[in-house]
Amino acid sequence: MRLSTPEALRIFRAWENTSESWNRRDFFAPGGTTNRGEPEADTKLFKMTADPHPPALPAAYDPQTSEPDIYDSWLRQGVFTADAGSDKLMFSIVIPPPNVTGSLHLGHTFEHTMMDALARRRRMQGYEALWLPGMDHAGIATQNVVERHLAQGGLSRHDLGREKFVERTWQWKQEYGGKILDQMRRFGVGVDWSRERFTMDEGLSQAVLTIFKNLYDDGLIYRAERIINWCPRCQTALSDAEVDHSDDDGELVSIRYGQGESSIVVATTRAETMLGDTAVAVHPDDQRYRHLVGTVVELPLTDRSIPVIADAHVDPQFGTGAVKVTPAHDPNDFAIGQRHGLAMPTIMDERGVITVPGPFEGLDRFEARPAIVAALREQGRIVAEKRPYVHAVGHCSRCNTTVEPRLSLQWFVKVAPLAAAAGVAVRDGRVGIHPPEMAGRYFDWIDNLHDWCISRQLWWGHRIPVWYGPDGQVRCVGPGEQPPTEPGWRQDEDVLDTWFSSALWPFSTLGWPQKTVDLQRFYPTSVLVTGYDILFFWVVRMMLFGLYAMGRTQRQADGSVTVDADASPTAVPFQQVVLHGLVRDQYGKKMSKSGGNAVDPLAWIGTYGSDALRFTLARGANPGADAPISEEWVKGSRNFCNKLFNATRFALSHDARVPAVGALADRGRLSLPQRWILQRLDVCVAEVNAALDAYEFARAANAAYHFVWDELCDWYVELAKQELAGPDHQADDARLVLGQVFDVMLRLLHPLLPFVTEQLWMTLTGQPTVVTAQWPTCQGAADQTGAENSMTHLQNLVTQVRRFRSDQGLRDRQRVPARLVGLEQTDLAAYEHQVRALTWLAVPTGQDAAEDFTSTASVAVSIGTHPVTVELDLAGTVDVAAERARIAKDLAAARTEQQQVQAKLGNSEFLAKAPSQVVEKIRARAAAAQADIDRLQAQHHALGGPEQERSTA
RNA sequence: GGGUGCAUAGCUCAGCGGUAGAGCACUGCUCUUACAAAGCAGGGGUCGUUGGUUCGAACCCAACUGCGCCCACCA
């Protein structure tokens, strides 16, 4: 196959962009070319020197070509490298570290869009802005991937052994782990690559050791035999947060324990656990079983007898009111077992295989279940069955295997002493949550805490720094300490939960436990942007550890340690939390690989550009909101970029100049359209700022979108064409106004559309980069000249004439001679030329034009209180039917309006109780409606319209 | 089981007490030199149902119906 040149180029670029070219770390090597203020000369696309003639823009908007070059230039200029020594105000964001195994998906681009916008805006506002990137080692996920990889070669991790396996995983990380970072570069994230971190790198591992040791010494980490969630496939413990519950079909069987008079019936969905039963429990007040408490019953299929005990935890209303107790395989039963000192035999191994000697030994738990039910049925022990029986079942969030509660020896973090302070920090406003409604979910967790199981039976991760001696000694080895070397000592085999190191991310990445300048200047981080789906996994835990490590602790009288709830504001890991939703498809369905509707962001970036994808995501990005997205909408955003590109190109081609500061302050001199667009620009700036202050990216994007497209392009640019062709002073003003509007808008849009605004702004201003340009602020000038009102009049007039022309089937090109009667009485008197240009109306020609001109059709419009009639010469070709239809329609609308308004004005209570401004507004509407009705009726009459068109009211 | 949210145009959503809006889709016309990745004009909704509060309700309150999400050791 032969490729055409452009096609080949495109493919080459796509390939080039994804990997090789981005691995040139010399762009951001420490001490290299990244120092701010000393941009390296760039000969490729952009001139860094003051060039009086900046390079012309390409003829077409072409993100595929320009975006990678622009990103290179940013890295070369070092604009994202934060200076901790700066005396500016500080702003910092740490990236939610993506899994090292991952590739970029739309969820990442979604939150990166928001973080980049926030950081870029702050940088333009004069802050020293740090956006710190990095990756998470993702314990279970990565180990699973590498194990799958090994399995293809017929190997298991045990064939390699621990050391080799970990080595292999590091290798894998080096080879594939940076993929997502390469993809982020193509997206154009403005992160500080010189500060990139990894949860398993040297510094962060020190942080993990340090906090483990501190917590251990403070008695906040302990090891205990507890019921934990166990995944028989991953063969590791899981925290509560790593278990997903779903309502599954099961089977509830009732089994008779014991014989005859002294028998008792219990119900269960997990019949196989009966092999581990050590009691039957009933409620102490339950009269039905009172006589049995203290006796023993025979446990079927075994040679054991178990006691009947009384425990207040049993619900007498449920089932038979009697519960079988399996302390080693059920959390409730474990608690009962502890209270009654019951034996806790484990009946399954780590794979979920029955270990009790006998006929069921070696059976998987799901094979054992029907086998045991069958055996019980044979003995006549099954007294009732209910199937299907829907009940909540826990699944491993990593592999979806049914979780098995299992008694085992694990490490835990004592959460209560940490959590109180974490609750207070949000309640007293030191940490803001957006949207505020979601703080409720945060408190749900904080107020209902369970201790956090942090040990994992994996090999990939931070190994627990505890050593066990030959005589039962336990020693926690802190950072810098030597592990015991005497014979017989061995280190704990387990590693820490991935979220343990993630919980340190806001300060470990800044150098903690060292007292670094970064830590001092950039902590607490300003904003955390993350999904509401990991509020519990991550946000809560960062709060716990952040306040513990960076705040103060108190030793209680009993020797226990708690985190001081009144820790200073500088202890919190972040000051604001912005929670975003999920990316959904165009039908509102959650995007997921399994749902088959997942999209590779790079594909869209390749076709439409990073800016287009960002803008589409931004238009769905409000706190707590899910963002629907589809290719059509990305295309729409690309079209917007193209619009902006072409409009700027228009301005440049007419020598638009950015005015000196204050040059346009005296607006009295300017034309109506000029005053209007500057006024609207100011409103847009205010709206965008207000929206971004509230993290409402969607509102900001929409405000800018509508200003650029509906106001700037559709109206001002069209009007400016007339001004540019007009008298010199007017043309000069137009060039300055265009310069001003585009300068401000490009800066204002930069956080949301970084690439196209950079390209256009550099060309417009000749400056090296918009990244460090000054952020626009609202001038706050009220519309003192009534420009908005007059422009509304102009727009109405123009639209009415255009509509008439459209209804009459007139081509735009067809200049129609016309008189604008009465215009001189209105505020548009000076703008007849502009009105004619926008409506393609010609001045009547001929010797005595005004007198000879014969009108054959007219359009009547109300300009404020003044009637204006546009009289056109259609040379007798007026489509009367079309015209009458149009007028009839307007008349009907005007009458409806009049009816509604009169209903209000006829209501004495309305007049009495409604605010006077509202009443005045309604009166004005009534007057306007009446004027419309009069005018339209006259026109309708003139066209020979029948009288029955009268209102039926 | 406990929370919590949502129902507005064909689709996805904004509006949250005083004339129902946007994008896409749809219809007609136009290659008018910034832009056809466009322009101009247009059609389309008793704002889930039923009550209530109010001069006035898409908006506030209650109930109902239908979806969704979060939490949960219901054997």
PDB file of C-alpha atoms in Angstrom, chain A residues 377-472:
ATOM      1  CA  ARG A 377     -30.570 -33.715  52.752  1.00  0.00           C
ATOM      2  CA  GLU A 378     -29.775 -37.404  52.732  1.00  0.00           C
ATOM      3  CA  GLN A 379     -29.857 -37.311  56.500  1.00  0.00           C
ATOM      4  CA  GLY A 380     -33.141 -35.422  56.459  1.00  0.00           C
ATOM      5  CA  ARG A 381     -31.526 -32.409  58.013  1.00  0.00           C
ATOM      6  CA  ILE A 382     -32.722 -29.870  55.479  1.00  0.00           C
ATOM      7  CA  VAL A 383     -36.065 -28.541  56.656  1.00  0.00           C
ATOM      8  CA  ALA A 384     -36.509 -25.685  54.239  1.00  0.00           C
ATOM      9  CA  GLU A 385     -34.871 -24.193  51.197  1.00  0.00           C
ATOM     10  CA  LYS A 386     -35.301 -20.824  49.589  1.00  0.00           C
ATOM     11  CA  ARG A 387     -33.835 -20.252  46.170  1.00  0.00           C
ATOM     12  CA  PRO A 388     -32.989 -17.944  44.692  1.00  0.00           C
ATOM     13  CA  TYR A 389     -32.290 -15.943  47.799  1.00  0.00           C
ATOM     14  CA  VAL A 390     -30.881 -12.504  47.061  1.00  0.00           C
ATOM     15  CA  HIS A 391     -28.310 -11.294  49.526  1.00  0.00           C
ATOM     16  CA  ALA A 392     -25.294  -9.011  49.602  1.00  0.00           C
ATOM     17  CA  VAL A 393     -22.036 -10.695  48.658  1.00  0.00           C
ATOM     18  CA  GLY A 394     -18.583  -9.113  48.762  1.00  0.00           C
ATOM     19  CA  HIS A 395     -16.279  -9.235  45.753  1.00  0.00           C
ATOM     20  CA  CYS A 396     -12.627  -8.408  45.316  1.00  0.00           C
ATOM     21  CA  SER A 397     -12.478  -4.987  43.680  1.00  0.00           C
ATOM     22  CA  ARG A 398      -9.463  -6.118  41.666  1.00  0.00           C
ATOM     23  CA  CYS A 399     -10.599  -9.458  40.251  1.00  0.00           C
ATOM     24  CA  ASN A 400     -14.260  -9.731  41.279  1.00  0.00           C
ATOM     25  CA  THR A 401     -13.729 -13.050  43.037  1.00  0.00           C
ATOM     26  CA  THR A 402     -16.138 -13.634  45.914  1.00  0.00           C
ATOM     27  CA  VAL A 403     -14.415 -12.518  49.067  1.00  0.00           C
ATOM     28  CA  GLU A 404     -14.094 -15.027  51.893  1.00  0.00           C
ATOM     29  CA  PRO A 405     -14.104 -13.678  55.420  1.00  0.00           C
ATOM     30  CA  ARG A 406     -11.166 -15.371  57.028  1.00  0.00           C
ATOM     31  CA  LEU A 407      -9.474 -15.377  60.380  1.00  0.00           C
ATOM     32  CA  SER A 408      -5.836 -14.502  60.003  1.00  0.00           C
ATOM     33  CA  LEU A 409      -2.939 -12.624  61.514  1.00  0.00           C
ATOM     34  CA  GLN A 410      -2.681  -9.171  59.977  1.00  0.00           C
ATOM     35  CA  TRP A 411      -1.422  -5.653  60.604  1.00  0.00           C
ATOM     36  CA  PHE A 412      -3.895  -2.881  61.306  1.00  0.00           C
ATOM     37  CA  VAL A 413      -3.908   0.881  61.705  1.00  0.00           C
ATOM     38  CA  LYS A 414      -5.916   2.032  64.685  1.00  0.00           C
ATOM     39  CA  VAL A 415      -8.095   4.581  62.977  1.00  0.00           C
ATOM     40  CA  ALA A 416     -10.093   6.175  65.769  1.00  0.00           C
ATOM     41  CA  PRO A 417      -7.257   8.287  67.279  1.00  0.00           C
ATOM     42  CA  LEU A 418      -6.528   9.671  63.804  1.00  0.00           C
ATOM     43  CA  ALA A 419     -10.061  10.147  62.562  1.00  0.00           C
ATOM     44  CA  ALA A 420     -11.464  12.631  65.030  1.00  0.00           C
ATOM     45  CA  ALA A 421      -9.038  15.318  63.897  1.00  0.00           C
ATOM     46  CA  ALA A 422      -9.791  14.515  60.265  1.00  0.00           C
ATOM     47  CA  GLY A 423     -13.464  15.136  60.913  1.00  0.00           C
ATOM     48  CA  VAL A 424     -12.844  18.404  62.701  1.00  0.00           C
ATOM     49  CA  ALA A 425     -10.606  19.743  59.927  1.00  0.00           C
ATOM     50  CA  VAL A 426     -13.480  19.545  57.472  1.00  0.00           C
ATOM     51  CA  ARG A 427     -16.148  20.645  59.927  1.00  0.00           C
ATOM     52  CA  ASP A 428     -14.266  23.799  60.877  1.00  0.00           C
ATOM     53  CA  GLY A 429     -13.518  24.709  57.270  1.00  0.00           C
ATOM     54  CA  ARG A 430      -9.773  24.201  57.180  1.00  0.00           C
ATOM     55  CA  VAL A 431     -10.534  21.844  54.328  1.00  0.00           C
ATOM     56  CA  GLY A 432     -13.297  22.716  51.883  1.00  0.00           C
ATOM     57  CA  ILE A 433     -15.091  20.033  49.941  1.00  0.00           C
ATOM     58  CA  HIS A 434     -16.673  20.768  46.577  1.00  0.00           C
ATOM     59  CA  PRO A 435     -19.488  20.193  46.095  1.00  0.00           C
ATOM     60  CA  PRO A 436     -20.289  20.704  49.780  1.00  0.00           C
ATOM     61  CA  GLU A 437     -23.055  18.090  49.690  1.00  0.00           C
ATOM     62  CA  MET A 438     -20.416  15.427  49.331  1.00  0.00           C
ATOM     63  CA  ALA A 439     -18.911  16.242  52.687  1.00  0.00           C
ATOM     64  CA  GLY A 440     -21.695  14.018  54.013  1.00  0.00           C
ATOM     65  CA  ARG A 441     -20.081  11.001  52.451  1.00  0.00           C
ATOM     66  CA  TYR A 442     -16.786  11.985  53.977  1.00  0.00           C
ATOM     67  CA  PHE A 443     -18.311  12.121  57.442  1.00  0.00           C
ATOM     68  CA  ASP A 444     -20.073   8.801  56.852  1.00  0.00           C
ATOM     69  CA  TRP A 445     -16.686   7.210  56.739  1.00  0.00           C
ATOM     70  CA  ILE A 446     -14.959   9.263  59.404  1.00  0.00           C
ATOM     71  CA  ASP A 447     -17.769   8.646  61.863  1.00  0.00           C
ATOM     72  CA  ASN A 448     -18.141   4.914  61.198  1.00  0.00           C
ATOM     73  CA  LEU A 449     -14.612   3.758  61.231  1.00  0.00           C
ATOM     74  CA  HIS A 450     -13.151   0.306  61.308  1.00  0.00           C
ATOM     75  CA  ASP A 451      -9.500  -0.327  61.790  1.00  0.00           C
ATOM     76  CA  TRP A 452      -7.635  -0.446  58.522  1.00  0.00           C
ATOM     77  CA  CYS A 453      -6.044  -3.739  57.524  1.00  0.00           C
ATOM     78  CA  ILE A 454      -2.758  -2.707  55.904  1.00  0.00           C
ATOM     79  CA  SER A 455      -0.914  -5.985  55.371  1.00  0.00           C
ATOM     80  CA  ARG A 456      -1.089  -7.677  51.993  1.00  0.00           C
ATOM     81  CA  GLN A 457       0.189 -11.125  51.153  1.00  0.00           C
ATOM     82  CA  LEU A 458       1.909  -9.832  48.032  1.00  0.00           C
ATOM     83  CA  TRP A 459       5.480  -9.321  46.924  1.00  0.00           C
ATOM     84  CA  TRP A 460       5.180  -6.018  45.065  1.00  0.00           C
ATOM     85  CA  GLY A 461       5.083  -3.170  47.503  1.00  0.00           C
ATOM     86  CA  HIS A 462       6.695  -1.734  50.618  1.00  0.00           C
ATOM     87  CA  ARG A 463       7.659  -4.663  52.807  1.00  0.00           C
ATOM     88  CA  ILE A 464       6.535  -4.380  56.383  1.00  0.00           C
ATOM     89  CA  PRO A 465       9.610  -3.254  58.366  1.00  0.00           C
ATOM     90  CA  VAL A 466       9.068  -5.626  61.267  1.00  0.00           C
ATOM     91  CA  TRP A 467      11.438  -8.443  62.216  1.00  0.00           C
ATOM     92  CA  TYR A 468      10.658 -11.468  64.350  1.00  0.00           C
ATOM     93  CA  GLY A 469      13.259 -13.028  66.609  1.00  0.00           C
ATOM     94  CA  PRO A 470      13.743 -16.718  67.364  1.00  0.00           C
ATOM     95  CA  ASP A 471      12.180 -16.305  70.796  1.00  0.00           C
ATOM     96  CA  GLY A 472       9.117 -14.385  69.740  1.00  0.00           C
TER      97      GLY A 472
END
